[in-house]
Tab-separated table of C-alpha atoms in Angstrom:
chain	number	residue	atom	x	y	z
A	1	MET	CA	55.148	-15.085	9.617
A	2	GLN	CA	56.164	-11.442	9.606
A	3	LYS	CA	53.616	-8.875	10.653
A	4	LEU	CA	52.617	-5.840	8.655
A	5	PHE	CA	52.972	-2.587	10.612
A	6	LEU	CA	51.314	0.661	9.557
A	7	PRO	CA	50.967	3.929	11.467
A	8	LEU	CA	47.959	3.937	13.752
A	9	ALA	CA	46.600	7.139	12.212
A	10	VAL	CA	46.622	5.587	8.723
A	11	VAL	CA	44.876	2.440	9.922
A	12	ALA	CA	42.242	4.425	11.804
A	13	VAL	CA	41.470	6.541	8.742
A	14	LEU	CA	41.288	3.464	6.517
A	15	LEU	CA	39.138	1.325	8.739
A	16	CYS	CA	36.835	3.509	10.811
A	17	PRO	CA	33.943	5.059	8.836
A	18	THR	CA	33.344	7.625	11.541
A	19	LEU	CA	36.882	8.995	11.092
A	20	LEU	CA	36.543	9.695	7.366
A	21	PRO	CA	37.284	13.314	6.464
A	22	ALA	CA	34.392	15.619	5.696
A	23	SER	CA	35.342	15.743	2.003
A	24	ALA	CA	35.025	11.969	1.719
A	25	GLN	CA	31.694	11.927	3.503
A	26	ALA	CA	30.436	14.668	1.208
A	27	GLN	CA	30.719	12.216	-1.683
A	28	ASN	CA	28.099	10.027	-0.058
A	29	PRO	CA	24.830	10.186	-2.047
A	30	SER	CA	22.788	10.321	1.114
A	31	SER	CA	24.511	13.504	2.274
A	32	SER	CA	24.739	15.371	-1.018
A	33	ALA	CA	22.627	18.467	-1.205
A	34	ASN	CA	20.387	17.887	-4.199
A	35	ALA	CA	17.748	20.266	-5.408
A	36	GLY	CA	14.740	18.261	-4.269
A	37	VAL	CA	14.212	17.629	-0.571
A	38	ILE	CA	11.088	15.765	0.547
A	39	THR	CA	9.740	14.426	3.803
A	40	LEU	CA	7.605	11.344	4.302
A	41	THR	CA	4.490	13.515	4.604
A	42	THR	CA	5.298	15.287	1.339
A	43	ALA	CA	5.936	11.989	-0.440
A	44	ILE	CA	2.592	10.583	0.730
A	45	ALA	CA	0.745	13.745	-0.327
A	46	GLN	CA	2.351	13.630	-3.774
A	47	ALA	CA	1.463	9.951	-4.144
A	48	LEU	CA	-2.171	10.540	-3.200
A	49	ALA	CA	-2.328	13.350	-5.766
A	50	ASN	CA	-0.516	11.638	-8.653
A	51	ASN	CA	-0.914	7.892	-8.274
A	52	PRO	CA	-3.031	6.531	-11.179
A	53	ASP	CA	-4.538	3.763	-9.063
A	54	ILE	CA	-6.174	6.180	-6.663
A	55	ALA	CA	-7.283	8.337	-9.597
A	56	ALA	CA	-9.091	5.297	-10.999
A	57	VAL	CA	-10.844	4.733	-7.670
A	58	ARG	CA	-11.943	8.378	-7.602
A	59	HIS	CA	-13.548	7.890	-11.016
A	60	GLU	CA	-15.386	4.881	-9.620
A	61	VAL	CA	-16.765	7.082	-6.835
A	62	GLN	CA	-17.994	9.563	-9.454
A	63	ALA	CA	-19.606	6.699	-11.366
A	64	SER	CA	-21.410	5.571	-8.212
A	65	ASP	CA	-22.755	9.117	-7.824
A	66	GLY	CA	-24.286	8.801	-11.270
A	67	ALA	CA	-25.785	5.416	-10.430
A	68	LEU	CA	-27.319	6.847	-7.255
A	69	ARG	CA	-28.787	9.737	-9.197
A	70	GLN	CA	-30.271	7.390	-11.780
A	71	ALA	CA	-31.748	5.078	-9.150
A	72	GLY	CA	-34.122	7.770	-7.930
A	73	VAL	CA	-35.507	8.667	-11.351
A	74	MET	CA	-39.149	7.762	-12.079
A	75	PRO	CA	-39.971	5.793	-15.254
A	76	ASN	CA	-40.835	7.859	-18.305
A	77	PRO	CA	-44.412	8.044	-19.640
A	78	GLU	CA	-45.228	6.553	-23.024
A	79	LEU	CA	-47.057	8.386	-25.824
A	80	SER	CA	-48.974	6.264	-28.301
A	81	VAL	CA	-50.994	7.204	-31.387
A	82	LEU	CA	-53.393	4.707	-32.954
A	83	MET	CA	-55.175	5.231	-36.253
A	84	GLU	CA	-58.085	2.956	-37.252
A	85	ASP	CA	-59.415	2.536	-40.815
A	86	ALA	CA	-57.556	3.821	-43.826
A	87	ARG	CA	-60.648	5.659	-45.231
A	88	GLN	CA	-60.733	9.257	-44.198
A	89	ASP	CA	-64.502	9.423	-43.746
A	90	SER	CA	-64.629	6.545	-41.243
A	91	ARG	CA	-61.173	6.990	-39.712
A	92	SER	CA	-60.682	7.269	-35.921
A	93	THR	CA	-57.510	8.498	-34.164
A	94	THR	CA	-56.586	7.650	-30.590
A	95	ILE	CA	-53.921	9.569	-28.680
A	96	GLN	CA	-52.946	7.998	-25.378
A	97	ILE	CA	-50.370	8.498	-22.600
A	98	ASN	CA	-49.328	5.501	-20.536
A	99	GLN	CA	-47.583	6.079	-17.207
A	100	PRO	CA	-46.032	3.122	-15.346
A	101	LEU	CA	-46.553	3.271	-11.589
A	102	GLU	CA	-43.968	1.355	-9.520
A	103	LEU	CA	-45.381	-0.523	-6.585
A	104	GLY	CA	-43.818	-2.452	-3.734
A	105	GLY	CA	-41.120	0.128	-2.911
A	106	LYS	CA	-38.996	-0.596	-6.002
A	107	ARG	CA	-37.689	2.961	-6.270
A	108	SER	CA	-36.604	3.193	-2.639
A	109	ALA	CA	-35.053	-0.291	-2.910
A	110	ARG	CA	-33.032	0.812	-5.951
A	111	ILE	CA	-31.867	3.897	-4.112
A	112	SER	CA	-30.814	1.760	-1.149
A	113	VAL	CA	-28.695	-0.469	-3.400
A	114	ALA	CA	-27.120	2.551	-5.095
A	115	GLU	CA	-26.349	4.184	-1.747
A	116	ARG	CA	-24.545	1.084	-0.550
A	117	SER	CA	-22.643	0.855	-3.819
A	118	ARG	CA	-21.509	4.439	-3.343
A	119	SER	CA	-20.485	3.721	0.260
A	120	ALA	CA	-18.494	0.750	-0.999
A	121	ALA	CA	-16.769	2.962	-3.611
A	122	LEU	CA	-15.847	5.517	-0.951
A	123	ASN	CA	-14.562	2.717	1.235
A	124	GLU	CA	-12.418	1.423	-1.640
A	125	LEU	CA	-10.969	4.925	-1.907
A	126	ALA	CA	-10.010	4.754	1.771
A	127	ILE	CA	-8.476	1.294	1.286
A	128	LYS	CA	-6.465	2.398	-1.748
A	129	SER	CA	-5.287	5.515	0.101
A	130	ALA	CA	-4.107	3.370	3.012
A	131	GLU	CA	-2.304	1.007	0.647
A	132	ILE	CA	-0.544	3.914	-1.055
A	133	ARG	CA	0.476	5.462	2.273
A	134	ALA	CA	1.901	2.123	3.389
A	135	ALA	CA	3.716	1.587	0.086
A	136	VAL	CA	5.244	5.064	0.112
A	137	THR	CA	6.318	4.650	3.735
A	138	THR	CA	7.942	1.289	2.995
A	139	HIS	CA	9.777	2.558	-0.100
A	140	PHE	CA	10.732	5.821	1.619
A	141	PHE	CA	12.587	4.076	4.435
A	142	ALA	CA	13.903	1.456	2.005
A	143	VAL	CA	15.677	4.248	0.124
A	144	LEU	CA	17.144	5.622	3.361
A	145	ILE	CA	18.413	2.214	4.452
A	146	SER	CA	19.729	1.428	0.958
A	147	GLN	CA	21.664	4.694	1.014
A	148	GLU	CA	23.210	3.734	4.340
A	149	ARG	CA	24.084	0.285	3.006
A	150	GLN	CA	25.734	1.866	-0.001
A	151	ARG	CA	27.721	4.179	2.254
A	152	LEU	CA	28.956	1.306	4.385
A	153	ALA	CA	29.821	-0.734	1.293
A	154	THR	CA	31.741	2.202	-0.182
A	155	VAL	CA	33.728	2.665	3.029
A	156	SER	CA	34.411	-1.059	3.168
A	157	LEU	CA	35.629	-1.090	-0.456
A	158	GLU	CA	38.012	1.788	0.163
A	159	LEU	CA	39.383	-0.117	3.112
A	160	ALA	CA	39.748	-3.347	1.135
A	161	GLN	CA	41.465	-1.594	-1.781
A	162	ARG	CA	44.022	0.115	0.415
A	163	ALA	CA	44.606	-3.026	2.407
A	164	SER	CA	45.117	-5.031	-0.804
A	165	HIS	CA	47.569	-2.469	-2.178
A	166	ALA	CA	49.454	-2.339	1.111
A	167	ALA	CA	49.664	-6.123	1.280
A	168	SER	CA	50.904	-6.323	-2.311
A	169	ARG	CA	53.688	-3.865	-1.554
A	170	GLN	CA	54.734	-5.786	1.523
A	171	VAL	CA	54.783	-9.044	-0.442
A	172	SER	CA	57.002	-7.446	-3.069
A	173	LEU	CA	59.348	-6.383	-0.286
A	174	GLY	CA	59.311	-9.881	1.133
A	175	LYS	CA	57.941	-8.803	4.507
A	176	ILE	CA	54.800	-10.967	4.440
A	177	PRO	CA	53.951	-14.191	2.628
A	178	PRO	CA	51.851	-14.074	-0.575
A	179	LEU	CA	48.956	-15.692	1.313
A	180	GLU	CA	48.231	-12.402	3.057
A	181	ALA	CA	47.971	-10.587	-0.290
A	182	THR	CA	45.678	-13.309	-1.636
A	183	ARG	CA	43.368	-13.006	1.367
A	184	ALA	CA	43.283	-9.235	0.981
A	185	GLY	CA	42.423	-9.624	-2.732
A	186	ILE	CA	39.605	-12.060	-1.932
A	187	ALA	CA	38.275	-9.641	0.668
A	188	GLU	CA	38.343	-6.802	-1.892
A	189	SER	CA	36.440	-8.895	-4.450
A	190	GLY	CA	33.813	-9.779	-1.884
A	191	VAL	CA	33.332	-6.127	-0.954
A	192	ARG	CA	32.998	-5.170	-4.630
A	193	VAL	CA	30.136	-7.629	-4.924
A	194	GLU	CA	28.524	-6.142	-1.815
A	195	LEU	CA	28.853	-2.629	-3.236
A	196	ALA	CA	27.312	-3.714	-6.556
A	197	GLN	CA	24.411	-5.262	-4.667
A	198	ALA	CA	24.033	-2.107	-2.564
A	199	ASN	CA	23.986	0.076	-5.695
A	200	SER	CA	21.365	-2.166	-7.302
A	201	GLU	CA	19.225	-2.158	-4.154
A	202	LEU	CA	19.391	1.634	-3.966
A	203	LEU	CA	18.368	1.988	-7.607
A	204	MET	CA	15.425	-0.384	-7.154
A	205	ALA	CA	14.418	1.352	-3.918
A	206	ARG	CA	14.437	4.753	-5.632
A	207	GLN	CA	12.435	3.376	-8.552
A	208	GLY	CA	9.957	1.795	-6.158
A	209	LEU	CA	9.495	5.096	-4.329
A	210	ALA	CA	9.082	6.981	-7.602
A	211	THR	CA	6.469	4.491	-8.802
A	212	ALA	CA	4.561	4.689	-5.529
A	213	MET	CA	4.573	8.482	-5.836
A	214	GLY	CA	3.089	8.277	-9.338
A	215	SER	CA	6.260	8.967	-11.330
A	216	LYS	CA	7.623	6.765	-14.126
A	217	LEU	CA	11.330	7.384	-13.500
A	218	ALA	CA	13.342	7.490	-10.305
A	219	VAL	CA	14.172	11.039	-9.293
A	220	GLU	CA	17.260	11.995	-7.343
A	221	LEU	CA	15.649	13.445	-4.239
A	222	GLN	CA	17.138	14.173	-0.865
A	223	LEU	CA	14.947	12.454	1.716
A	224	GLN	CA	14.569	14.384	4.930
A	225	ALA	CA	14.363	11.691	7.606
A	226	GLU	CA	16.544	9.450	9.746
A	227	PHE	CA	17.115	5.927	8.496
A	228	HIS	CA	17.260	4.605	12.079
A	229	THR	CA	13.687	5.689	12.864
A	230	LEU	CA	12.156	2.925	14.941
A	231	PRO	CA	8.334	2.720	14.681
A	232	ALA	CA	6.220	2.702	17.821
A	233	LEU	CA	4.690	-0.558	19.042
A	234	PRO	CA	0.897	-0.113	19.361
A	235	ASP	CA	-1.133	-1.561	22.176
A	236	LEU	CA	-2.587	-4.844	20.950
A	237	GLN	CA	-6.050	-4.319	22.448
A	238	LYS	CA	-6.404	-0.829	20.972
A	239	LEU	CA	-5.047	-2.126	17.685
A	240	THR	CA	-7.752	-4.797	17.577
A	241	GLN	CA	-10.418	-2.184	18.293
A	242	ALA	CA	-9.092	0.045	15.507
A	243	LEU	CA	-9.105	-2.914	13.132
A	244	ALA	CA	-12.845	-3.376	13.687
A	245	ARG	CA	-13.363	0.140	12.280
A	246	SER	CA	-10.864	-0.251	9.451
A	247	PRO	CA	-11.840	0.121	5.769
A	248	LEU	CA	-10.805	-3.489	5.101
A	249	MET	CA	-13.312	-4.702	7.682
A	250	GLN	CA	-15.920	-2.229	6.448
A	251	ARG	CA	-15.520	-3.591	2.909
A	252	ALA	CA	-16.888	-6.977	3.973
A	253	GLN	CA	-19.653	-5.405	6.067
A	254	LEU	CA	-20.700	-3.118	3.218
A	255	GLU	CA	-20.871	-6.125	0.908
A	256	VAL	CA	-23.331	-7.757	3.323
A	257	ASP	CA	-25.424	-4.576	3.457
A	258	LYS	CA	-25.402	-4.302	-0.326
A	259	ARG	CA	-26.487	-7.915	-0.795
A	260	LEU	CA	-29.302	-7.470	1.704
A	261	ALA	CA	-30.450	-4.356	-0.151
A	262	MET	CA	-30.349	-6.279	-3.433
A	263	SER	CA	-32.437	-9.018	-1.848
A	264	ALA	CA	-35.003	-6.416	-0.822
A	265	LEU	CA	-34.981	-5.046	-4.380
A	266	GLU	CA	-35.593	-8.471	-5.915
A	267	LYS	CA	-38.388	-9.099	-3.411
A	268	SER	CA	-40.046	-5.809	-4.344
A	269	ARG	CA	-39.965	-6.843	-8.010
A	270	GLN	CA	-42.323	-9.727	-7.201
A	271	ILE	CA	-45.062	-7.137	-6.874
A	272	PRO	CA	-46.317	-6.196	-10.389
A	273	ASP	CA	-46.414	-2.566	-11.505
A	274	LEU	CA	-49.503	-0.754	-12.708
A	275	THR	CA	-49.718	1.141	-15.957
A	276	LEU	CA	-52.202	4.036	-15.972
A	277	SER	CA	-53.498	5.115	-19.389
A	278	ILE	CA	-55.367	8.293	-20.307
A	279	GLY	CA	-56.127	9.662	-23.736
A	280	ASN	CA	-58.628	10.800	-26.333
A	281	LYS	CA	-60.300	9.085	-29.315
A	282	ARG	CA	-61.483	11.202	-32.262
A	283	GLU	CA	-64.003	9.772	-34.757
A	284	LEU	CA	-64.110	11.776	-37.961
A	285	GLN	CA	-67.364	10.167	-39.168
A	286	THR	CA	-69.376	11.377	-36.194
A	287	GLY	CA	-67.103	14.220	-35.086
A	288	ARG	CA	-67.112	12.940	-31.503
A	289	ASN	CA	-64.249	12.947	-28.981
A	290	GLN	CA	-64.176	10.123	-26.463
A	291	ALA	CA	-62.078	10.161	-23.289
A	292	ILE	CA	-60.052	7.032	-22.606
A	293	VAL	CA	-58.965	5.903	-19.146
A	294	GLY	CA	-57.386	2.534	-18.554
A	295	ILE	CA	-55.288	0.529	-16.188
A	296	SER	CA	-53.204	-2.566	-16.829
A	297	ILE	CA	-51.363	-4.965	-14.565
A	298	PRO	CA	-49.343	-8.057	-15.466
A	299	LEU	CA	-50.476	-11.400	-14.109
A	300	ASN	CA	-47.771	-13.188	-12.138
A	301	LEU	CA	-48.608	-16.635	-13.380
A	302	PHE	CA	-45.167	-17.854	-14.441
A	303	ASP	CA	-42.454	-15.265	-13.768
A	304	ARG	CA	-42.622	-14.208	-10.143
A	305	ASN	CA	-38.926	-13.264	-10.006
A	306	GLN	CA	-38.379	-16.264	-7.774
A	307	GLY	CA	-35.045	-17.202	-9.329
A	308	ASN	CA	-33.515	-13.743	-8.906
A	309	LEU	CA	-34.731	-13.584	-5.309
A	310	GLN	CA	-33.179	-16.951	-4.528
A	311	GLU	CA	-29.883	-15.833	-6.049
A	312	ALA	CA	-29.903	-12.583	-4.060
A	313	LEU	CA	-30.634	-14.352	-0.773
A	314	SER	CA	-27.904	-16.926	-1.379
A	315	ARG	CA	-25.387	-14.201	-2.189
A	316	ALA	CA	-26.350	-12.402	1.015
A	317	ASP	CA	-25.594	-15.573	2.971
A	318	LYS	CA	-22.296	-15.859	1.102
A	319	ALA	CA	-21.425	-12.262	2.038
A	320	ARG	CA	-22.072	-13.015	5.720
A	321	ASP	CA	-19.728	-15.997	5.592
A	322	GLU	CA	-17.097	-13.903	3.817
A	323	LEU	CA	-17.443	-11.254	6.534
A	324	THR	CA	-16.640	-13.843	9.198
A	325	ALA	CA	-13.723	-15.157	7.158
A	326	THR	CA	-12.411	-11.616	6.634
A	327	GLU	CA	-12.571	-10.877	10.359
A	328	ASN	CA	-10.596	-14.011	11.167
A	329	ARG	CA	-8.033	-13.396	8.415
A	330	LEU	CA	-7.449	-9.736	9.259
A	331	HIS	CA	-7.107	-10.441	12.980
A	332	GLY	CA	-4.544	-13.137	12.237
A	333	GLU	CA	-2.566	-10.966	9.829
A	334	VAL	CA	-2.557	-7.988	12.182
A	335	LEU	CA	-1.378	-10.170	15.047
A	336	GLN	CA	1.439	-11.498	12.864
A	337	ALA	CA	2.444	-7.971	11.797
A	338	HIS	CA	2.354	-6.860	15.428
A	339	GLN	CA	4.592	-9.771	16.402
A	340	ARG	CA	6.986	-9.009	13.539
A	341	LEU	CA	7.191	-5.393	14.655
A	342	SER	CA	7.764	-6.398	18.272
A	343	LEU	CA	10.555	-8.848	17.397
A	344	ALA	CA	12.209	-6.447	14.961
A	345	ARG	CA	12.121	-3.619	17.514
A	346	GLU	CA	13.571	-5.873	20.177
A	347	GLU	CA	16.318	-7.084	17.862
A	348	ALA	CA	17.182	-3.559	16.701
A	349	GLU	CA	17.313	-2.268	20.272
A	350	MET	CA	19.535	-5.153	21.380
A	351	LEU	CA	21.860	-4.632	18.417
A	352	LYS	CA	22.079	-0.925	19.088
A	353	LYS	CA	22.559	-1.375	22.825
A	354	ASP	CA	24.850	-4.415	23.008
A	355	LEU	CA	26.166	-5.817	19.719
A	356	LEU	CA	27.104	-2.592	17.939
A	357	PRO	CA	29.029	-1.139	20.917
A	358	GLY	CA	30.739	-4.508	21.418
A	359	ALA	CA	31.746	-4.735	17.764
A	360	GLN	CA	32.979	-1.157	17.856
A	361	GLN	CA	35.018	-1.854	20.986
A	362	ALA	CA	36.513	-5.020	19.476
A	363	TYR	CA	37.442	-3.058	16.391
A	364	GLU	CA	39.186	-0.358	18.442
A	365	LEU	CA	41.043	-2.991	20.467
A	366	ALA	CA	42.200	-4.631	17.254
A	367	ILE	CA	43.625	-1.300	16.098
A	368	LYS	CA	45.496	-0.838	19.388
A	369	GLY	CA	46.741	-4.422	19.282
A	370	PHE	CA	47.947	-3.902	15.746
A	371	GLU	CA	49.802	-0.779	16.852
A	372	TYR	CA	51.728	-2.726	19.493
A	373	GLY	CA	52.367	-5.670	17.202
A	374	LYS	CA	50.050	-8.091	18.975
A	375	PHE	CA	47.743	-8.529	15.944
A	376	ASN	CA	48.376	-8.648	12.244
A	377	PHE	CA	46.549	-6.620	9.653
A	378	MET	CA	44.064	-9.387	8.837
A	379	ASP	CA	42.933	-9.398	12.469
A	380	VAL	CA	42.037	-5.760	12.062
A	381	LEU	CA	40.178	-6.592	8.844
A	382	ASP	CA	38.232	-9.320	10.640
A	383	ALA	CA	37.241	-6.870	13.355
A	384	GLN	CA	36.196	-4.342	10.743
A	385	ARG	CA	34.181	-6.989	8.882
A	386	SER	CA	32.415	-7.992	12.119
A	387	LEU	CA	31.532	-4.356	12.749
A	388	LEU	CA	30.135	-3.937	9.246
A	389	GLN	CA	28.144	-7.166	9.568
A	390	ALA	CA	26.675	-5.953	12.857
A	391	ARG	CA	25.653	-2.696	11.215
A	392	ALA	CA	24.123	-4.583	8.280
A	393	GLN	CA	22.155	-6.755	10.680
A	394	TYR	CA	20.978	-3.618	12.472
A	395	LEU	CA	19.796	-2.176	9.149
A	396	ARG	CA	17.899	-5.385	8.361
A	397	SER	CA	16.148	-5.185	11.728
A	398	LEU	CA	15.206	-1.561	11.105
A	399	SER	CA	13.908	-2.442	7.651
A	400	GLU	CA	11.782	-5.298	8.982
A	401	ALA	CA	10.365	-3.085	11.742
A	402	GLN	CA	9.458	-0.374	9.250
A	403	ARG	CA	7.805	-2.850	6.867
A	404	ALA	CA	5.791	-4.393	9.695
A	405	ALA	CA	4.656	-0.961	10.892
A	406	ALA	CA	3.659	0.031	7.350
A	407	ASP	CA	1.643	-3.198	7.038
A	408	ILE	CA	-0.179	-2.412	10.283
A	409	GLU	CA	-0.996	1.091	9.060
A	410	ALA	CA	-2.376	-0.400	5.835
A	411	TYR	CA	-4.630	-2.731	7.836
A	412	ILE	CA	-5.907	0.103	10.043
A	413	GLY	CA	-6.388	2.478	7.108
A	414	ASP	CA	-6.627	5.616	9.254
A	415	SER	CA	-4.673	8.622	7.964
A	416	GLU	CA	-4.399	9.932	11.542
A	417	PHE	CA	-2.828	6.711	12.746
A	418	SER	CA	0.942	6.614	12.338
A	419	LEU	CA	3.522	4.427	14.051
A	420	PHE	CA	6.363	6.570	12.721
A	421	THR	CA	5.586	9.563	14.962
A	422	ALA	CA	6.079	9.930	18.684
A	423	THR	CA	2.599	11.480	19.014
A	424	SER	CA	0.756	8.320	18.020
A	425	SER	CA	-2.224	7.706	20.295
A	426	PHE	CA	-1.542	4.014	20.167
């Protein structure tokens, strides 16, 4: 089998992405200077301002304010007018005001329920904000990594195309067998598929980021961040302590408090309310005015609100059990996310420290061997493919680490807590 020889400078330009001229790199979408440039902080702020889901939660908070205001309102008095006898000479007219008087602490119990409902609405706002921050962070870095994947796929396609053309020319000259050209063509087809997948992933990543930011269409924005940002690994003990104060944990605790307050409200309703009546009766026949004072109270013979109280107490017990289940579930999920982050960080660091330099060195040795005729062109392609695979694996590790860190931030739900900054207290 004859070997294909090309000048070392040509091979280096074709195969090594880092040796591409500046004009070629300028065509890369990730390095083009578009009008819009945003950081992760800006993207999160825009999402919190524009996302319709968080707007809906804010309206729920406003609704809970109205419910709290209504809970403290006293019942309205009742005005009644009674006319006796249709004959004017013997007719009597009674005007009376009836004022219900709530007993048993019903008003304060209603206020307590409304206050806990408002606290739950505010807590849901914190949960939704944490979810949006995590989603924006995940999509933000997904766009960065997708851009890098597209760049690598583009470089690989240029290499495959030139290699295929060079092999075809050498076959036509009879210097190499047709098998080499066939292998180069297969390699080019495979890289085209990879580039199509990379383009599709980038489009979906941009659309996902736009949706998370509250926009309907993907916008071509230049993201100001490094795709190889590796999130910090929080201390597990401090992470567990932060989880106990998280909005997700508070949601279950607030549900218990609300159910207990509702139980107290139903218990207070077992005490009947008084109705105080005052008024005046005018008799036209005698011309006399008579003052009327009365009091009424229902007799709790049949309906003592026992069914509603039983329901409220049972739902309070249910809320306690759900609180325990939530604690167990959240601790397990946070531990899993922490383990995912730890493994992804370890894998990314090993790839960056050992595998990537080794693949780069093997690639450079293949170029030198090709120059001296010790390797054929397909050996260089294999080395290049191994290097690209190592970089793709490194990108997958980075992506997994960033997703795991975003999940942890969503569980914690604290806007001050960030694993993507070096100043994190964890």
